[in-house]
């Protein structure tokens, strides 16, 4: 998605103002993380200040026999025009012990949305993310 110079300048300003800290702690594995909800709590006031808003959507896709949930995060202006968008996908497992199908879909959506929002707003991992430590 291409942006004009004015929107690119505003997007750069928005990105510089967003600080999405990892404010959650996984006590079992001992790492900090951020949630999609936490990111949105930081992002909404900043984008609204500039007359923009965020739209999130999800779509289930089958790739190579596996189901993925693809999330799209869009930054829109007050006329509803998409300024820029970002997508991220997460494997949608068929089942997970201790979770209902609705809980599993919600967790998968939250995970993919988190990364779509990080891509859209250039949110980095100044604090190392547990995903960076994966050895599998």
Short mmCIF file of C-alpha atoms in Angstrom, two decimals:
data_model
loop_
_atom_site.label_atom_id
_atom_site.label_comp_id
_atom_site.label_asym_id
_atom_site.label_seq_id
_atom_site.Cartn_x
_atom_site.Cartn_y
_atom_site.Cartn_z
CA UNK A 1 0.00 0.00 0.00
CA UNK A 2 1.54 3.32 -1.02
CA UNK A 3 1.25 6.47 1.04
CA UNK A 4 1.57 10.06 -0.11
CA UNK A 5 4.27 12.29 1.38
CA UNK A 6 1.93 14.00 3.86
CA UNK A 7 0.60 10.68 5.15
CA UNK A 8 4.13 9.23 5.26
CA UNK A 9 5.24 12.15 7.43
CA UNK A 10 2.27 11.69 9.77
CA UNK A 11 2.88 7.94 9.93
CA UNK A 12 6.52 8.59 10.85
CA UNK A 13 5.36 10.95 13.62
CA UNK A 14 2.83 8.39 14.89
CA UNK A 15 5.48 5.67 14.93
CA UNK A 16 7.86 7.89 16.89
CA UNK A 17 5.22 8.56 19.55
CA UNK A 18 4.15 4.96 20.15
CA UNK A 19 5.81 3.14 23.01
CA UNK A 20 4.30 -0.33 23.39
CA UNK A 21 6.07 -1.80 26.37
CA UNK A 22 6.04 -5.45 27.21
CA UNK A 23 3.88 -5.09 30.29
CA UNK A 24 2.82 -8.69 30.74
CA UNK A 25 4.86 -11.44 32.40
CA UNK A 26 4.64 -15.14 31.73
CA UNK A 27 5.38 -16.49 35.20
CA UNK A 28 5.74 -20.07 33.99
CA UNK A 29 8.46 -19.38 31.40
CA UNK A 30 9.76 -16.13 32.89
CA UNK A 31 9.51 -13.75 29.95
CA UNK A 32 7.86 -10.40 29.28
CA UNK A 33 5.46 -9.89 26.40
CA UNK A 34 2.91 -7.48 25.01
CA UNK A 35 -0.63 -8.24 23.90
CA UNK A 36 -2.63 -6.93 20.97
CA UNK A 37 -4.91 -5.25 23.50
CA UNK A 38 -1.94 -3.57 25.17
CA UNK A 39 -0.63 -2.35 21.82
CA UNK A 40 -4.06 -0.96 20.91
CA UNK A 41 -4.30 0.87 24.25
CA UNK A 42 -1.07 2.70 23.35
CA UNK A 43 -1.81 3.20 19.65
CA UNK A 44 -5.42 4.42 19.64
CA UNK A 45 -4.87 7.78 21.39
CA UNK A 46 -1.91 8.59 19.13
CA UNK A 47 -3.61 7.77 15.82
CA UNK A 48 -6.85 9.46 16.89
CA UNK A 49 -4.89 12.64 17.67
CA UNK A 50 -3.91 12.79 13.98
CA UNK A 51 -7.43 12.05 12.69
CA UNK A 52 -6.82 8.39 11.87
CA UNK A 53 -8.30 5.16 13.16
CA UNK A 54 -7.42 1.48 13.11
CA UNK A 55 -9.36 -1.36 11.56
CA UNK A 56 -8.53 -5.00 12.33
CA UNK A 57 -9.83 -8.02 10.46
CA UNK A 58 -9.14 -11.74 10.36
CA UNK A 59 -9.42 -14.39 7.67
CA UNK A 60 -8.87 -18.14 7.87
CA UNK A 61 -6.72 -19.51 5.04
CA UNK A 62 -5.65 -23.01 4.16
CA UNK A 63 -2.03 -23.34 3.09
CA UNK A 64 -0.46 -26.70 2.38
CA UNK A 65 -3.12 -28.58 4.31
CA UNK A 66 -2.80 -26.38 7.43
CA UNK A 67 -5.15 -23.66 8.60
CA UNK A 68 -3.75 -20.21 9.24
CA UNK A 69 -5.47 -17.17 10.65
CA UNK A 70 -4.34 -14.07 8.78
CA UNK A 71 -4.87 -10.75 10.52
CA UNK A 72 -4.84 -7.39 8.78
CA UNK A 73 -4.24 -4.12 10.59
CA UNK A 74 -5.17 -0.99 8.63
CA UNK A 75 -4.63 2.68 9.34
CA UNK A 76 -7.51 4.70 7.87
CA UNK A 77 -8.12 8.42 7.55
CA UNK A 78 -11.37 10.07 8.60
CA UNK A 79 -12.89 9.45 5.15
CA UNK A 80 -12.31 5.69 5.46
CA UNK A 81 -9.38 5.62 3.00
CA UNK A 82 -6.75 3.02 3.89
CA UNK A 83 -3.44 4.81 4.38
CA UNK A 84 -1.31 1.72 4.99
CA UNK A 85 -1.86 -1.86 6.07
CA UNK A 86 0.07 -4.80 7.45
CA UNK A 87 -0.73 -8.50 7.70
CA UNK A 88 0.53 -11.33 9.86
CA UNK A 89 -0.47 -14.97 10.08
CA UNK A 90 -0.50 -17.61 12.80
CA UNK A 91 -1.04 -21.34 12.55
CA UNK A 92 -4.58 -22.16 13.65
CA UNK A 93 -4.35 -25.48 15.43
CA UNK A 94 -7.32 -27.82 15.32
CA UNK A 95 -7.28 -28.36 19.06
CA UNK A 96 -5.28 -27.52 22.16
CA UNK A 97 -5.72 -29.23 25.51
CA UNK A 98 -7.72 -27.11 27.93
CA UNK A 99 -9.06 -24.69 25.30
CA UNK A 100 -12.45 -24.56 23.63
CA UNK A 101 -12.49 -23.95 19.86
CA UNK A 102 -13.57 -20.34 20.49
CA UNK A 103 -10.71 -19.76 22.95
CA UNK A 104 -8.22 -21.24 20.50
CA UNK A 105 -9.46 -19.00 17.67
CA UNK A 106 -9.33 -15.97 19.95
CA UNK A 107 -5.78 -16.72 21.06
CA UNK A 108 -4.65 -17.27 17.46
CA UNK A 109 -6.32 -14.03 16.37
CA UNK A 110 -4.71 -12.06 19.21
CA UNK A 111 -1.28 -13.44 18.33
CA UNK A 112 -1.57 -12.61 14.61
CA UNK A 113 -3.08 -9.17 15.33
CA UNK A 114 -0.20 -8.36 17.66
CA UNK A 115 2.31 -8.94 14.89
CA UNK A 116 0.22 -7.14 12.26
CA UNK A 117 0.08 -4.10 14.57
CA UNK A 118 3.83 -4.32 15.24
CA UNK A 119 4.46 -4.33 11.50
CA UNK A 120 2.09 -1.46 10.84
CA UNK A 121 3.54 0.83 13.49
CA UNK A 122 7.17 -0.28 13.41
CA UNK A 123 7.04 -1.57 16.97
CA UNK A 124 10.37 -3.19 17.66
CA UNK A 125 11.59 -5.62 20.24
CA UNK A 126 13.91 -3.44 22.26
CA UNK A 127 13.17 -5.99 24.95
CA UNK A 128 13.89 -9.41 23.50
CA UNK A 129 10.76 -11.39 22.65
CA UNK A 130 10.49 -15.05 23.64
CA UNK A 131 10.01 -15.88 19.94
CA UNK A 132 13.60 -14.76 19.36
CA UNK A 133 14.76 -17.38 21.83
CA UNK A 134 12.98 -20.31 20.16
CA UNK A 135 15.30 -23.19 19.38
CA UNK A 136 12.88 -25.31 17.37
#
